[in-house]
Amino acid sequence: MMIGPSARDAVQHFVERWAFVRNQKYPNYPPLSLSNTSAAAENQPSTVTLPPGGTMKPSCKVQVCRSVCDWSHGVPTEQSIQNAYIGLIQEAKHFIYIENQFFISNTVAGGLVVNLIAKALVERILKAATAGEKFKVIVMIPEVPGFPGKIEDTRTIKLIMAAQWRTVNRAGFSIAEMITKAGYDPYDSSIFLWDVQTDCPRRKDYISYYHLRSYDRINGPRSFLENILKKTGYSYGHAQAALARIWLGAGNPEWDKNNGTLNTVEPEISPTRSWSIPKTIAEAKKILETYESASTPSDREVNDSVGQHALQDSTKLQDERWLGNNDEERNCIISELTYIHSKLMIVDDLKVVIGSANLNDRSMKGDGDSEIVVVVEDTDMIPSKMNGQSYQAARFAATFRRALFKEHLGLIPPQNCTPTNAHDVTTFMTPVPNAQIDTTNSPEDHLVEDPLSDEFLALWNGTAKNNTDIFWNIFRTVPNNAVKSWTDYNQDIPSVSEGHVVANLSAEEIKKQLSGVKGHIVQGYMDFLIEEPGLVGGWEWTWLNIFLPLYI
């Protein structure tokens, strides 16, 4: 919850954006007045009332930043988001955590990529290397950027992944290459820690990259669904179509295009299938009631999801019930990337920048997409650790980072999105102004308290490697650092549907291995297709490619 002058800045941004779009496209809509909408934001109270009857004193200094320009907002170009990122990186003394949907930047001015956040990272790392200081940057991005499709056949995916590789370790001016040119190893091999997971030394990197991945089990054994069809005359597709009518409502012709049919396209499994959507909500409810009537008490004992076992669940994956046969269960065990859509940076457990801006040119250069973020600095300080030393951290930044790290490492209990009782609802699931419980003294918090300690880095890297190995052994997940060329790619792409089991293992053996997955962190696949230099070069990476700014 934001109050005071920063809230007024956010209101002003919204009103300006509203007015700009209204004047262009919707002149008949009523205008918004900044003076009328921001009066409440101007008055900053000393306390905020919390239920039931408590109070909270505002403790954070907040600065609103944005990327706007004439064509997106009707104002001169502003790139204060990029400026904030660069400024915070330059000020960093110990540690930077970046979590973003993209990681596209440049280390030199005048290139195809305009924003210079990567340049700031290189300069800060070289400053630490020159001084012999311990300094760490952790970057968390999706395995594959936000477009569906097979990597080899999808130009957009290849372009964005190539842009990220050009930022990270390829094409001559990447972060890793610029640090190497300066005479230092970006993966500083002079400092080692002992990896308790692999029982071997592991290098401590100045900058390292990670992704998130999950597993689950589809609760839909074919024999069970066929039995429901025999009992009721309705398939799962009919139930989906009925539910679509309930969601859509009735009476809008736009919702009933295609003659009121629901189509599913799963070419890797079966041809396109169609079901008629019921004409009325009453008919749809009757179909659903009939379909659900075939459910049995034993069916209700089977969980629709088993992914909670990657967290601190009180039960075991091997004990999960199943109504189909063993082969059906094996075929229903799946894995897929956990897509990262957040856009944030946490510096030294003191300052946070968070908002809508991706780390790419479209969001950062100002004259691209319209974006807004806030920079938050909490004045409420808590005792913490940094590099093994006592340290005063800002409550908001430190607890935010710890919460993220605990989730990534599986150090939190499952959060049921449909809790059956009040006990299942945690304070992290409730909105402002409900106060969150203080976990700063919990055993899990202490494990992630110091992001520079050897113990934390062993836990972080060991968990990432362990999870990566398990997913690769069972699902042959791609991208992967073992796949360095298109030849490797075509040899390693599974013959089964994407995300399904490849290994010749029984369902019990698979569940036994998956029970070793902790959280969702996996190693970054920065060496994926590294033996294919054409991906990061050629005419597409020259000024001849006038469409490149649309993707990066």
mmCIF file of C-alpha atoms in Angstrom, residues 382-384 395 399 402 406 437-449:
data_model
loop_
_atom_site.group_PDB
_atom_site.id
_atom_site.type_symbol
_atom_site.label_atom_id
_atom_site.label_comp_id
_atom_site.label_asym_id
_atom_site.label_seq_id
_atom_site.Cartn_x
_atom_site.Cartn_y
_atom_site.Cartn_z
ATOM 1 C CA ILE A 382 16.653 -5.226 11.196
ATOM 2 C CA PRO A 383 19.753 -7.123 12.348
ATOM 3 C CA SER A 384 21.067 -9.407 9.620
ATOM 4 C CA ARG A 395 13.112 -4.808 6.583
ATOM 5 C CA THR A 399 12.278 -9.972 4.052
ATOM 6 C CA ARG A 402 14.317 -14.005 1.847
ATOM 7 C CA LYS A 406 12.821 -19.621 0.482
ATOM 8 C CA ILE A 437 3.845 -12.472 10.355
ATOM 9 C CA ASP A 438 7.488 -11.825 11.213
ATOM 10 C CA THR A 439 9.594 -14.791 10.071
ATOM 11 C CA THR A 440 13.009 -13.154 10.472
ATOM 12 C CA ASN A 441 13.969 -15.473 13.331
ATOM 13 C CA SER A 442 12.782 -18.696 11.708
ATOM 14 C CA PRO A 443 15.296 -21.469 10.892
ATOM 15 C CA GLU A 444 14.443 -21.122 7.188
ATOM 16 C CA ASP A 445 15.147 -17.379 7.250
ATOM 17 C CA HIS A 446 18.540 -17.974 8.821
ATOM 18 C CA LEU A 447 19.429 -20.328 5.941
ATOM 19 C CA VAL A 448 18.964 -17.515 3.404
ATOM 20 C CA GLU A 449 19.820 -14.553 5.639
#
